[in-house]
C-alpha cells in the first residue's frame, strides 16, 4: 500500500483529484518518463498531419531503400516513400483505436463485473462460465475470426477489440466488487437501510474505480500490442495508410539493405508501449494497487 | 479431495463444451461455407454447389451438423479440409508437434531462468540487482513479440550472420533437423515468457518473506540461506504453478506471431493461413485444439497445486 494516497486527501473535488494523481505519478522518475512519452506521442499524433516534411503516399523512385540524408532524415522505404513522414503518422490509428477500444472495454466489462459481483447466484455462475470459455480461445484466433467475417474497418476493429478485452475486465471488476462488498462499511450501509443504488454509487464504485483505472491503463498497452500485431500480420490497417505494425512487416524483407525503415517504426512503437506501461505502473503505485499480482489475462 | 478433483474436471469439460459452441457459431457466421470456398469461382454453377453441399452434408440444420462435428472430434476425427483436400488430423498432427516442440523448448529454457531471476530480484528487493531485473522484465514483457523477433533476426541473422533468420526445414522433418533453425524462435518466445513468470515469482517470494513465520525464523536465528531454501521457496513457488500455467496458455496467442515471423511450420501459421483462405473446417479444428491445450494446462495446474497444497483441499472451489 502506498503511504501517500492523494486519492483520499481531496474527496469530492474531481478536477483537483485528477491533478493530484498526475502530480503524484510525475514525482516518480519512471512515472515522469512514462507520462512524458505518452504525452509526446499524443501530441505528435494530433499535430503530425501539419508538420510532416513530405506526403506519406508519394513514391519517389530515387528514394527506394535510400539511406538517411539531409533531405530525408530516415531515408526511404521499399516503395520510395519518406520513412520519417510515415513514422510520424504511423501511431495515429493505433492510438485512436486502442484508446477508444480500452474506454469501451473498461466501461462495459467494468459495469457487468460490478453487477455480477453484487447479485452473485446462478446468473453469476453462468456468465462466469461463458467468460472462462471465451478466455480459453487464443486472443489472436478470436480477433482473426471476426476480422475475417467483417473486414478491417475502424468500425469493426474498435468494437471487436473492446468486446474481447472487456471480457477479461469482467473478472477484475467482479473480484474488486467482491473485495469491497465483504467490508464492514457495506454492511453498515445496508443496516442503515440505504437503497441499493446509493450503495453502488457512493460506497462501491469509488472503491472499485481505482482498480479499474489501473486495469484500463494496462489493458490499453495490451490493446496497442494486439492492434499492431494484427497490422503486422496484415489483418489491421489497409495500405497505404501509415501504420507502425504494417511498416515493420513491409520493411522486414529489406532489413539487410534498409534497416532504418524497420528500426524507425520499431523504436516509435516500443517507446509508446513502454511509455504507457511506465505510466500504468506509476498510476498503480500512486493509487496503492499492486500491479505485479495481476496475471496478464 | 476426490470430490474437488471431480468438480474441477467437470468445470474443465464444461468450459470445453462452451468453447466448441462459441467456435462453431463464430465459424458459422463467416459468409460462405466450405463449398463456396472449395469451388471458388465455380460457385456460379448452382447444381455443382448443391451437389457439393449434399456431399458434405451442409444441408442439414446447424445444430445437427454441430453434433456430428463435435461427436467426430471426440473420437479424434476432425473432418476433412475441403480446401486442402486432406483429412484434418493429418494436416494438424505434424504442425501441432512443431508448436509443442517450440513451446516445450522455450519453457525448458525460460522457466528455470525466470525462477532464478525472480528469486534473486525478490531477495535483493529495491537494490541494484532487483531494479535491473525488474526493469528489463517490464521491457521484455511489453515489447510485442514481432518486434523482439524482428530485432533478433536483424542482429543475429542479418548483421552477425550466426543463425538462420527463417526456418526452411520441411514441416515433417525429424525433430533434430529443426535444432539450428529453432534457436531464434526459442529465444524470442522464452524472452516474453521469462519476463512474465519472473515478475510473479518475485511478488510471491516477497510476500512470503514478509510473512510472520519467516520473520519468526529469522528472529530465532535460523541461518539466512536455510530460511530461504527451507521456508520461503517451497511456500512461494507453489502459487506460481498456477500462474505459470496461465501464462503459458496466454502465450499460445504469441506463438502465432513468432511462427509467422520465423516462417516456422507450426499450428499458429496453419491457423493464420486457414483464416485467410477460409478453410473453415480447419479453423474450427485448430481453435478446438488450442482451447483443449489451454483448458488442459489450467486443469493440470489446478490439480498440481491441489496435490501440493493441503490447505486448498478444504477450501471451497
Coordinates of C-alpha atoms in Angstrom, one line a residue:
Chain A
X1 CA 0.0 0.0 0.0
X2 CA 1.3 3.4 -0.9
X3 CA 1.6 5.7 2.1
X4 CA 0.8 8.8 0.3
X5 CA -2.6 8.4 -1.2
X6 CA -3.8 11.7 -2.6
X7 CA -6.9 10.0 -3.8
X8 CA -8.3 10.1 -0.3
X9 CA -7.0 13.6 0.6
X10 CA -9.2 15.5 -1.7
X11 CA -12.6 13.9 -1.6
X12 CA -15.4 15.4 -3.6
X13 CA -13.3 17.5 -6.0
X14 CA -12.8 15.6 -9.1
X15 CA -10.6 18.1 -11.0
X16 CA -8.3 18.5 -8.0
X17 CA -8.1 14.8 -7.6
X18 CA -7.0 14.1 -11.2
X19 CA -4.4 16.8 -11.0
X20 CA -3.2 15.5 -7.7
X21 CA -2.9 11.9 -9.0
X22 CA -0.9 13.0 -12.1
X23 CA 1.4 15.2 -10.0
X24 CA 2.0 12.2 -7.6
X25 CA 2.7 10.0 -10.6
X26 CA 5.2 12.5 -12.0
X27 CA 7.0 12.5 -8.7
X28 CA 8.5 9.1 -9.5
X29 CA 11.2 9.2 -12.1
X30 CA 9.7 6.3 -14.1
X31 CA 6.3 7.9 -13.9
X32 CA 7.6 11.2 -15.2
X33 CA 9.3 9.5 -18.1
X34 CA 6.2 7.4 -18.9
X35 CA 3.9 10.4 -18.8
X36 CA 6.3 12.4 -20.9
X37 CA 6.5 9.7 -23.6
X38 CA 2.7 9.2 -23.7
X39 CA 2.2 13.0 -23.8
X40 CA 4.7 13.3 -26.6
X41 CA 3.1 10.6 -28.6
X42 CA -0.4 12.0 -28.2
X43 CA 0.9 15.5 -29.1
X44 CA 2.6 14.1 -32.2
X45 CA -0.5 12.2 -33.2
X46 CA -2.5 15.4 -33.1
X47 CA -0.2 17.7 -34.9
X48 CA 1.7 15.4 -37.2
X49 CA -0.5 15.9 -40.3
X50 CA 0.6 19.6 -40.3
X51 CA 4.3 19.1 -39.5
X52 CA 5.3 16.1 -41.6
X53 CA 8.0 17.1 -44.2
X54 CA 6.6 15.1 -47.1
X55 CA 3.4 13.4 -48.3
X56 CA 3.1 9.9 -46.9
X57 CA 1.9 8.3 -50.2
X58 CA 4.2 9.9 -52.7
X59 CA 6.6 7.4 -54.2
X60 CA 10.0 8.6 -55.4
X61 CA 12.0 6.1 -57.4
X62 CA 15.3 7.8 -56.3
X63 CA 14.3 7.3 -52.7
X64 CA 13.7 3.5 -52.9
X65 CA 15.6 2.0 -49.9
X66 CA 17.7 5.2 -49.8
X67 CA 20.0 5.8 -46.9
X68 CA 19.3 8.7 -44.5
X69 CA 20.3 12.0 -45.9
X70 CA 19.9 15.7 -45.0
X71 CA 16.6 15.9 -47.1
X72 CA 15.3 12.6 -45.8
X73 CA 16.5 12.1 -42.3
X74 CA 15.4 8.5 -42.1
X75 CA 15.8 7.5 -45.7
X76 CA 13.2 5.8 -47.9
X77 CA 11.2 2.6 -47.8
X78 CA 10.9 -0.1 -50.4
X79 CA 8.4 2.0 -52.4
X80 CA 10.4 5.1 -52.2
X81 CA 8.3 6.9 -49.5
X82 CA 9.8 9.1 -46.8
X83 CA 10.3 7.0 -43.7
X84 CA 10.3 9.9 -41.3
X85 CA 6.9 11.1 -42.5
X86 CA 5.4 7.7 -42.3
X87 CA 6.8 7.1 -38.8
X88 CA 5.4 10.4 -37.6
X89 CA 2.0 9.5 -38.9
X90 CA 2.1 5.8 -38.0
X91 CA 0.9 5.9 -34.5
X92 CA -2.4 7.8 -35.1
X93 CA -4.5 4.8 -35.9
X94 CA -3.1 2.7 -33.1
X95 CA -3.7 5.5 -30.5
X96 CA -7.2 6.3 -31.5
X97 CA -8.4 2.7 -32.0
X98 CA -6.8 1.3 -28.8
X99 CA -7.8 4.4 -26.8
X100 CA -11.5 4.2 -27.8
X101 CA -11.4 0.4 -27.5
X102 CA -10.0 0.5 -24.0
X103 CA -12.6 3.0 -22.9
X104 CA -15.4 0.9 -24.2
X105 CA -13.9 -2.3 -22.8
X106 CA -13.5 -0.9 -19.3
X107 CA -17.0 0.6 -19.3
X108 CA -18.9 -2.5 -20.4
X109 CA -16.7 -5.1 -18.7
X110 CA -16.5 -3.0 -15.6
X111 CA -20.2 -2.5 -15.2
X112 CA -21.1 -6.1 -16.0
X113 CA -18.4 -7.3 -13.5
X114 CA -19.8 -5.0 -10.8
X115 CA -23.4 -6.2 -11.3
X116 CA -22.3 -9.8 -11.3
X117 CA -20.2 -9.3 -8.1
X118 CA -23.3 -7.8 -6.5
X119 CA -26.0 -10.2 -7.4
X120 CA -24.0 -13.4 -7.4
X121 CA -26.0 -16.6 -7.6
X122 CA -27.0 -18.6 -10.7
X123 CA -26.6 -15.7 -13.2
X124 CA -23.1 -15.0 -11.9
X125 CA -22.2 -18.7 -12.2
X126 CA -23.5 -18.9 -15.8
X127 CA -21.9 -15.7 -17.0
X128 CA -18.5 -16.6 -15.4
X129 CA -18.5 -20.0 -17.2
X130 CA -19.1 -18.1 -20.5
X131 CA -16.2 -15.8 -19.6
X132 CA -13.9 -18.8 -18.9
X133 CA -14.8 -20.3 -22.2
X134 CA -14.0 -17.0 -24.1
X135 CA -10.7 -16.8 -22.3
X136 CA -9.8 -20.3 -23.4
X137 CA -9.8 -19.1 -27.0
X138 CA -6.5 -17.6 -28.1
X139 CA -7.0 -13.9 -28.5
X140 CA -5.5 -13.9 -31.9
X141 CA -7.8 -16.5 -33.3
X142 CA -10.8 -14.7 -31.9
X143 CA -9.8 -11.4 -33.5
X144 CA -8.9 -13.0 -36.8
X145 CA -12.3 -14.8 -37.0
X146 CA -14.2 -11.6 -36.5
X147 CA -12.0 -9.7 -38.9
X148 CA -12.4 -12.5 -41.5
X149 CA -16.2 -12.0 -41.3
X150 CA -16.5 -8.3 -41.0
X151 CA -13.4 -6.8 -42.5
X152 CA -10.8 -4.4 -41.1
X153 CA -12.7 -1.1 -41.0
X154 CA -12.2 1.0 -37.8
X155 CA -15.9 0.5 -37.1
X156 CA -15.1 -3.3 -36.9
X157 CA -11.7 -3.2 -35.1
X158 CA -12.8 -0.9 -32.3
X159 CA -15.9 -2.9 -31.1
X160 CA -14.0 -6.2 -31.7
X161 CA -11.1 -5.2 -29.5
X162 CA -13.4 -3.6 -27.0
X163 CA -15.6 -6.7 -26.8
X164 CA -12.7 -9.1 -26.4
X165 CA -10.7 -7.1 -23.9
X166 CA -13.8 -6.3 -22.0
X167 CA -14.3 -9.9 -21.2
X168 CA -11.2 -10.1 -19.0
X169 CA -12.2 -6.8 -17.4
X170 CA -15.4 -8.5 -16.1
X171 CA -13.2 -10.8 -13.9
X172 CA -11.2 -8.0 -12.5
X173 CA -14.1 -5.8 -11.7
X174 CA -16.1 -8.7 -10.2
X175 CA -13.2 -9.6 -8.0
X176 CA -12.8 -6.0 -6.9
X177 CA -16.5 -5.7 -6.1
X178 CA -16.3 -8.9 -4.1
X179 CA -13.4 -7.4 -2.1
X180 CA -15.5 -4.3 -1.3
X181 CA -18.8 -5.9 -0.5
X182 CA -17.2 -8.1 2.2
X183 CA -16.1 -5.0 4.1
X184 CA -17.9 -3.6 7.1
X185 CA -18.9 -0.2 5.7
X186 CA -21.2 -2.0 3.2
X187 CA -22.8 -4.0 6.0
X188 CA -23.2 -0.7 7.8
X189 CA -24.8 0.9 4.8
X190 CA -27.2 -2.0 4.4
X191 CA -28.0 -1.8 8.1
X192 CA -28.7 1.9 7.7
X193 CA -31.3 0.9 5.1
X194 CA -29.6 2.7 2.2
X195 CA -31.0 1.9 -1.2
X196 CA -29.1 -0.5 -3.5
X197 CA -28.4 2.3 -6.0
X198 CA -26.9 4.6 -3.3
X199 CA -24.7 1.8 -2.0
X200 CA -23.4 1.1 -5.5
X201 CA -22.8 4.8 -6.3
X202 CA -21.5 6.1 -3.1
X203 CA -19.8 3.1 -1.4
X204 CA -18.8 0.5 -4.0
X205 CA -18.0 2.5 -7.2
X206 CA -15.4 4.8 -5.5
X207 CA -13.5 1.7 -4.3
X208 CA -13.7 -0.2 -7.5
X209 CA -12.8 2.8 -9.6
X210 CA -9.1 2.8 -8.8
X211 CA -8.7 -0.8 -9.7
X212 CA -10.5 -0.2 -13.0
X213 CA -8.3 2.8 -13.8
X214 CA -5.1 0.8 -13.3
X215 CA -6.5 -2.2 -15.2
X216 CA -7.6 0.1 -18.0
X217 CA -4.1 1.6 -18.3
X218 CA -2.6 -1.9 -18.6
X219 CA -5.2 -3.0 -21.0
X220 CA -4.5 0.0 -23.1
X221 CA -0.9 -1.2 -23.6
X222 CA -2.1 -4.7 -24.4
X223 CA -4.5 -3.4 -26.9
X224 CA -1.9 -1.3 -28.7
X225 CA 0.2 -4.5 -28.8
X226 CA -2.7 -6.6 -30.2
X227 CA -3.6 -3.9 -32.7
X228 CA -0.1 -3.6 -34.0
X229 CA 0.3 -7.4 -34.1
X230 CA -2.8 -7.6 -36.3
X231 CA -1.4 -4.9 -38.5
X232 CA 1.9 -6.7 -38.7
X233 CA 0.1 -9.9 -39.8
X234 CA -1.8 -7.9 -42.4
X235 CA -5.2 -8.0 -40.7
X236 CA -5.3 -4.5 -39.5
X237 CA -4.8 -1.2 -41.3
X238 CA -5.2 -1.2 -45.1
X239 CA -2.2 0.2 -47.1
X240 CA -1.2 2.9 -48.0
X241 CA -2.2 4.3 -44.6
X242 CA 1.0 4.6 -42.5
X243 CA 1.0 2.3 -39.5
X244 CA 3.9 1.1 -37.5
X245 CA 3.0 -2.6 -37.5
X246 CA 2.5 -2.6 -41.2
X247 CA 5.7 -0.7 -41.8
X248 CA 7.7 -3.2 -39.8
X249 CA 6.1 -6.1 -41.7
X250 CA 6.9 -4.5 -45.1
X251 CA 10.4 -3.3 -44.1
X252 CA 11.4 -6.7 -42.8
X253 CA 12.2 -8.2 -46.2
X254 CA 14.6 -5.4 -46.9
X255 CA 16.2 -5.3 -43.5
X256 CA 19.7 -6.1 -44.8
X257 CA 19.7 -3.1 -47.1
X258 CA 17.5 -0.6 -45.3
X259 CA 17.4 -1.3 -41.6
X260 CA 16.2 2.2 -40.8
X261 CA 12.9 1.6 -42.5
X262 CA 12.3 -1.1 -39.8
X263 CA 14.1 0.4 -36.9
X264 CA 12.2 3.7 -37.0
X265 CA 8.7 2.3 -36.6
X266 CA 10.1 -0.3 -34.1
X267 CA 11.5 2.5 -31.9
X268 CA 8.3 4.5 -32.2
X269 CA 6.0 1.6 -31.3
X270 CA 8.2 0.3 -28.5
X271 CA 8.6 3.7 -26.9
X272 CA 4.8 4.2 -27.0
X273 CA 4.1 0.8 -25.3
X274 CA 6.8 1.3 -22.8
X275 CA 5.5 4.8 -22.0
X276 CA 2.0 3.5 -21.4
X277 CA 3.3 0.8 -19.2
X278 CA 5.5 3.1 -17.1
X279 CA 2.5 5.4 -16.6
X280 CA 0.3 2.4 -15.7
X281 CA 2.9 1.3 -13.2
X282 CA 3.1 4.8 -11.7
X283 CA -0.6 5.0 -11.6
X284 CA -0.9 1.7 -9.8
X285 CA 1.7 2.8 -7.2
X286 CA 0.1 6.1 -6.7
X287 CA -3.4 4.6 -6.2
X288 CA -1.9 1.9 -4.0
X289 CA -2.8 -1.1 -6.1
X290 CA -0.4 -3.9 -6.6
X291 CA 0.1 -4.4 -10.2
X292 CA 2.5 -7.3 -10.3
X293 CA -0.1 -9.6 -8.8
X294 CA -2.3 -9.4 -11.8
X295 CA -1.8 -12.2 -14.3
X296 CA -1.9 -11.0 -17.9
X297 CA -5.3 -12.5 -18.6
Chain B
X1 CA -10.5 -34.2 -2.1
X2 CA -11.8 -36.7 -4.6
X3 CA -15.0 -34.6 -5.0
X4 CA -12.9 -31.5 -5.5
X5 CA -11.0 -33.1 -8.3
X6 CA -14.2 -34.3 -9.9
X7 CA -15.7 -30.9 -9.7
X8 CA -12.7 -29.3 -11.2
X9 CA -12.7 -31.9 -14.1
X10 CA -16.4 -31.2 -14.7
X11 CA -15.7 -27.5 -14.9
X12 CA -12.9 -28.1 -17.4
X13 CA -15.2 -30.2 -19.6
X14 CA -17.9 -27.6 -19.4
X15 CA -15.5 -24.9 -20.5
X16 CA -14.5 -27.0 -23.5
X17 CA -18.1 -27.6 -24.5
X18 CA -18.7 -23.8 -24.4
X19 CA -15.6 -23.2 -26.4
X20 CA -16.8 -25.7 -29.1
X21 CA -20.1 -23.9 -29.3
X22 CA -18.5 -20.4 -29.5
X23 CA -16.1 -21.5 -32.2
X24 CA -18.8 -23.3 -34.1
X25 CA -21.1 -20.3 -34.0
X26 CA -18.2 -18.0 -34.9
X27 CA -17.3 -20.0 -37.9
X28 CA -21.0 -20.4 -39.0
X29 CA -21.1 -16.6 -39.1
X30 CA -18.4 -16.4 -41.7
X31 CA -20.0 -15.6 -45.1
X32 CA -20.0 -18.6 -47.4
X33 CA -19.4 -22.2 -46.4
X34 CA -16.9 -24.9 -47.1
X35 CA -18.4 -25.5 -50.5
X36 CA -18.2 -21.9 -51.8
X37 CA -14.6 -21.8 -50.6
X38 CA -13.9 -25.2 -52.2
X39 CA -15.4 -24.4 -55.6
X40 CA -14.1 -20.9 -55.7
X41 CA -15.3 -19.3 -59.0
X42 CA -17.3 -22.4 -59.9
X43 CA -19.9 -21.2 -57.4
X44 CA -21.9 -19.8 -60.3
X45 CA -22.9 -23.4 -61.1
X46 CA -25.8 -23.8 -58.8
X47 CA -26.1 -27.5 -59.5
X48 CA -22.4 -28.1 -58.6
X49 CA -22.8 -26.1 -55.4
X50 CA -25.9 -28.0 -54.4
X51 CA -24.2 -31.4 -55.1
X52 CA -21.2 -30.4 -53.1
X53 CA -23.3 -29.2 -50.2
X54 CA -25.2 -32.5 -50.4
X55 CA -21.9 -34.5 -50.3
X56 CA -20.6 -32.7 -47.3
X57 CA -23.9 -32.7 -45.5
X58 CA -24.1 -28.9 -45.4
X59 CA -27.8 -29.0 -46.0
X60 CA -28.5 -30.3 -42.5
X61 CA -29.6 -27.7 -39.9
X62 CA -26.8 -26.1 -37.9
X63 CA -27.4 -27.9 -34.7
X64 CA -27.3 -31.3 -36.3
X65 CA -24.1 -30.5 -38.0
X66 CA -22.7 -29.3 -34.7
X67 CA -23.4 -32.7 -33.0
X68 CA -21.9 -34.5 -36.0
X69 CA -18.8 -32.4 -35.8
X70 CA -18.4 -32.5 -32.1
X71 CA -19.0 -36.2 -32.0
X72 CA -16.4 -36.8 -34.6
X73 CA -13.9 -34.6 -32.7
X74 CA -14.5 -36.6 -29.6
X75 CA -13.3 -39.7 -31.5
X76 CA -10.3 -37.9 -32.9
X77 CA -11.9 -37.4 -36.3
X78 CA -11.7 -33.7 -37.1
X79 CA -13.3 -33.9 -40.5
X80 CA -11.8 -33.2 -44.0
X81 CA -10.3 -29.9 -45.2
X82 CA -12.3 -29.2 -48.4
X83 CA -9.7 -26.6 -49.4
X84 CA -6.6 -28.8 -48.9
X85 CA -8.4 -32.0 -49.7
X86 CA -6.9 -33.9 -46.9
X87 CA -8.1 -35.3 -43.5
X88 CA -7.6 -32.5 -41.0
X89 CA -6.0 -34.8 -38.4
X90 CA -3.1 -35.5 -40.9
X91 CA -2.6 -31.7 -41.6
X92 CA -2.7 -30.8 -38.0
X93 CA -0.7 -33.5 -36.4
X94 CA 2.8 -32.5 -37.6
X95 CA 2.1 -28.8 -37.1
X96 CA 1.0 -29.5 -33.5
X97 CA 4.2 -31.4 -32.9
X98 CA 6.2 -28.5 -34.1
X99 CA 4.4 -25.9 -32.0
X100 CA 4.7 -28.1 -28.9
X101 CA 8.4 -28.6 -29.7
X102 CA 8.8 -24.8 -29.7
X103 CA 6.7 -24.3 -26.6
X104 CA 8.4 -27.1 -24.7
X105 CA 11.9 -25.9 -25.6
X106 CA 11.1 -22.3 -24.7
X107 CA 9.7 -23.4 -21.3
X108 CA 12.7 -25.6 -20.6
X109 CA 14.9 -22.6 -21.2
X110 CA 12.6 -19.9 -19.8
X111 CA 11.1 -21.3 -16.6
X112 CA 14.3 -22.1 -14.8
X113 CA 15.8 -18.7 -15.7
X114 CA 12.6 -17.0 -14.7
X115 CA 12.5 -18.7 -11.3
X116 CA 16.2 -18.0 -10.7
X117 CA 16.0 -14.3 -11.7
X118 CA 12.7 -13.9 -9.8
X119 CA 14.1 -15.2 -6.6
X120 CA 17.3 -13.1 -7.0
X121 CA 15.1 -10.0 -7.6
X122 CA 13.0 -10.7 -4.6
X123 CA 15.9 -11.3 -2.2
X124 CA 17.6 -8.1 -3.4
X125 CA 14.4 -6.1 -3.4
X126 CA 14.8 -2.5 -4.3
X127 CA 18.5 -2.8 -4.7
X128 CA 20.5 -2.6 -7.9
X129 CA 20.1 -6.3 -9.0
X130 CA 16.3 -6.1 -8.5
X131 CA 16.0 -2.8 -10.3
X132 CA 17.9 -4.2 -13.3
X133 CA 16.0 -7.4 -13.4
X134 CA 12.6 -5.9 -12.9
X135 CA 13.1 -3.1 -15.3
X136 CA 14.4 -5.4 -18.1
X137 CA 11.4 -7.7 -17.4
X138 CA 9.0 -4.8 -18.0
X139 CA 10.7 -4.0 -21.2
X140 CA 10.7 -7.7 -22.3
X141 CA 7.0 -8.3 -21.5
X142 CA 5.8 -5.0 -23.0
X143 CA 7.5 -5.4 -26.4
X144 CA 5.3 -7.1 -28.9
X145 CA 6.6 -10.5 -30.0
X146 CA 7.0 -9.4 -33.6
X147 CA 9.3 -6.6 -32.5
X148 CA 11.6 -8.7 -30.4
X149 CA 11.6 -11.4 -33.0
X150 CA 12.4 -8.9 -35.8
X151 CA 15.2 -7.4 -33.8
X152 CA 16.7 -10.9 -33.1
X153 CA 16.7 -11.6 -36.8
X154 CA 18.3 -8.2 -37.5
X155 CA 21.1 -8.7 -35.1
X156 CA 21.9 -12.4 -35.2
X157 CA 21.0 -13.2 -38.7
X158 CA 21.3 -10.1 -40.9
X159 CA 24.2 -8.4 -39.1
X160 CA 26.1 -11.1 -37.4
X161 CA 25.1 -14.0 -39.7
X162 CA 25.3 -16.5 -36.9
X163 CA 21.9 -18.2 -37.2
X164 CA 19.3 -18.6 -39.9
X165 CA 16.6 -15.9 -39.8
X166 CA 13.9 -18.0 -41.2
X167 CA 13.1 -21.7 -41.0
X168 CA 13.3 -23.5 -44.2
X169 CA 13.2 -27.1 -42.9
X170 CA 10.3 -29.2 -44.1
X171 CA 7.4 -29.2 -41.6
X172 CA 7.6 -33.0 -41.3
X173 CA 11.3 -33.2 -40.8
X174 CA 12.6 -35.1 -37.8
X175 CA 13.0 -33.0 -34.6
X176 CA 16.8 -32.8 -34.7
X177 CA 16.8 -31.2 -38.1
X178 CA 15.0 -28.2 -36.5
X179 CA 17.6 -27.7 -33.9
X180 CA 19.5 -24.9 -35.6
X181 CA 16.5 -23.2 -37.1
X182 CA 14.7 -23.2 -33.8
X183 CA 17.2 -21.3 -31.7
X184 CA 16.0 -17.8 -32.5
X185 CA 12.3 -18.6 -32.2
X186 CA 13.0 -20.2 -28.8
X187 CA 14.8 -17.1 -27.6
X188 CA 12.0 -14.9 -28.8
X189 CA 9.4 -16.9 -27.0
X190 CA 11.4 -17.6 -23.9
X191 CA 12.1 -13.9 -23.6
X192 CA 8.5 -12.9 -23.1
X193 CA 7.7 -16.0 -21.0
X194 CA 10.6 -15.4 -18.7
X195 CA 9.6 -11.8 -18.1
X196 CA 6.0 -12.7 -17.1
X197 CA 6.9 -15.5 -14.9
X198 CA 9.8 -13.8 -13.1
X199 CA 7.6 -10.9 -12.1
X200 CA 5.1 -13.4 -10.5
X201 CA 7.9 -15.3 -8.7
X202 CA 9.3 -12.1 -7.4
X203 CA 5.9 -11.0 -5.9
X204 CA 5.3 -14.3 -4.3
X205 CA 8.7 -14.6 -2.7
X206 CA 8.4 -11.0 -1.4
X207 CA 5.0 -11.9 0.1
X208 CA 6.4 -15.0 1.9
X209 CA 9.5 -13.2 3.1
X210 CA 7.2 -10.7 4.8
X211 CA 5.1 -13.4 6.5
X212 CA 5.1 -13.9 10.2
X213 CA 6.7 -17.4 10.2
X214 CA 9.7 -16.2 8.1
X215 CA 10.2 -13.3 10.4
X216 CA 10.0 -15.7 13.3
X217 CA 12.6 -18.0 11.8
X218 CA 14.9 -15.0 11.1
X219 CA 14.5 -13.7 14.7
X220 CA 15.1 -17.2 16.1
X221 CA 18.5 -17.0 14.3
X222 CA 18.0 -19.6 11.6
X223 CA 20.7 -19.1 9.0
X224 CA 19.5 -16.9 6.1
X225 CA 20.0 -19.4 3.3
X226 CA 18.3 -22.1 5.4
X227 CA 15.3 -19.8 5.8
X228 CA 15.3 -19.1 2.1
X229 CA 15.5 -22.7 1.0
X230 CA 13.5 -24.5 3.7
X231 CA 10.8 -22.0 4.4
X232 CA 10.5 -19.3 1.7
X233 CA 11.0 -21.1 -1.6
X234 CA 8.6 -24.1 -1.1
X235 CA 5.9 -21.8 0.0
X236 CA 6.5 -19.1 -2.5
X237 CA 6.9 -21.3 -5.6
X238 CA 3.6 -23.2 -5.1
X239 CA 1.2 -20.4 -6.0
X240 CA 3.3 -19.7 -9.1
X241 CA 2.5 -23.1 -10.6
X242 CA -1.0 -21.8 -11.4
X243 CA 0.3 -18.5 -12.7
X244 CA 2.9 -20.3 -14.9
X245 CA 0.2 -22.4 -16.5
X246 CA -2.0 -19.3 -17.1
X247 CA 1.0 -17.5 -18.7
X248 CA 1.9 -20.5 -20.9
X249 CA -1.7 -20.7 -22.1
X250 CA -1.9 -17.0 -22.7
X251 CA 1.3 -17.1 -24.7
X252 CA -0.3 -19.6 -27.2
X253 CA -1.5 -16.4 -28.9
X254 CA 2.0 -15.1 -29.1
X255 CA 3.4 -18.2 -30.7
X256 CA 1.3 -17.4 -33.7
X257 CA 3.1 -14.2 -34.3
X258 CA 6.5 -15.8 -33.7
X259 CA 5.8 -18.6 -36.1
X260 CA 4.9 -16.1 -38.8
X261 CA 8.0 -14.0 -38.3
X262 CA 10.3 -17.0 -38.4
X263 CA 8.3 -18.8 -41.0
X264 CA 8.1 -21.7 -38.5
X265 CA 5.8 -24.5 -39.7
X266 CA 3.6 -24.7 -36.5
X267 CA 0.0 -24.8 -35.7
X268 CA -0.2 -21.0 -35.5
X269 CA 0.8 -20.4 -39.0
X270 CA -1.5 -23.0 -40.3
X271 CA -4.3 -21.3 -38.4
X272 CA -3.5 -17.9 -40.0
X273 CA -3.4 -19.5 -43.4
X274 CA -6.7 -21.2 -42.9
X275 CA -8.3 -18.0 -41.8
X276 CA -7.1 -16.1 -44.8
X277 CA -8.2 -18.7 -47.3
X278 CA -11.4 -19.5 -45.4
X279 CA -10.7 -23.2 -44.7
X280 CA -13.5 -23.2 -42.1
X281 CA -13.3 -26.8 -41.0
X282 CA -9.6 -26.3 -40.4
X283 CA -10.1 -23.1 -38.4
X284 CA -12.6 -24.9 -36.2
X285 CA -10.3 -27.8 -35.6
X286 CA -7.3 -25.7 -34.7
X287 CA -9.3 -23.5 -32.4
X288 CA -10.6 -26.6 -30.7
X289 CA -7.0 -28.0 -30.3
X290 CA -5.7 -24.7 -28.9
X291 CA -8.6 -24.5 -26.5
X292 CA -8.0 -28.1 -25.3
X293 CA -4.4 -27.2 -24.7
X294 CA -5.4 -24.1 -22.7
X295 CA -8.0 -25.8 -20.6
X296 CA -5.7 -28.8 -20.1
X297 CA -2.8 -26.7 -18.9
X298 CA -5.1 -24.9 -16.4
X299 CA -6.5 -28.2 -15.2
X300 CA -3.1 -29.7 -14.6
X301 CA -2.0 -26.6 -12.8
X302 CA -5.1 -26.7 -10.5
X303 CA -4.7 -30.3 -9.8
X304 CA -0.9 -29.9 -9.1
X305 CA -1.5 -27.1 -6.6
X306 CA -4.3 -29.1 -5.0
X307 CA -2.0 -32.1 -4.5
X308 CA 0.9 -29.9 -3.3
X309 CA -1.0 -27.6 -1.0
X310 CA -3.2 -29.4 1.6
X311 CA -4.8 -26.1 2.6
X312 CA -6.6 -25.8 -0.7
X313 CA -8.3 -29.2 -0.3
X314 CA -10.6 -28.0 2.4
X315 CA -11.4 -24.7 0.6
X316 CA -14.5 -24.2 -1.5
X317 CA -13.6 -24.1 -5.1

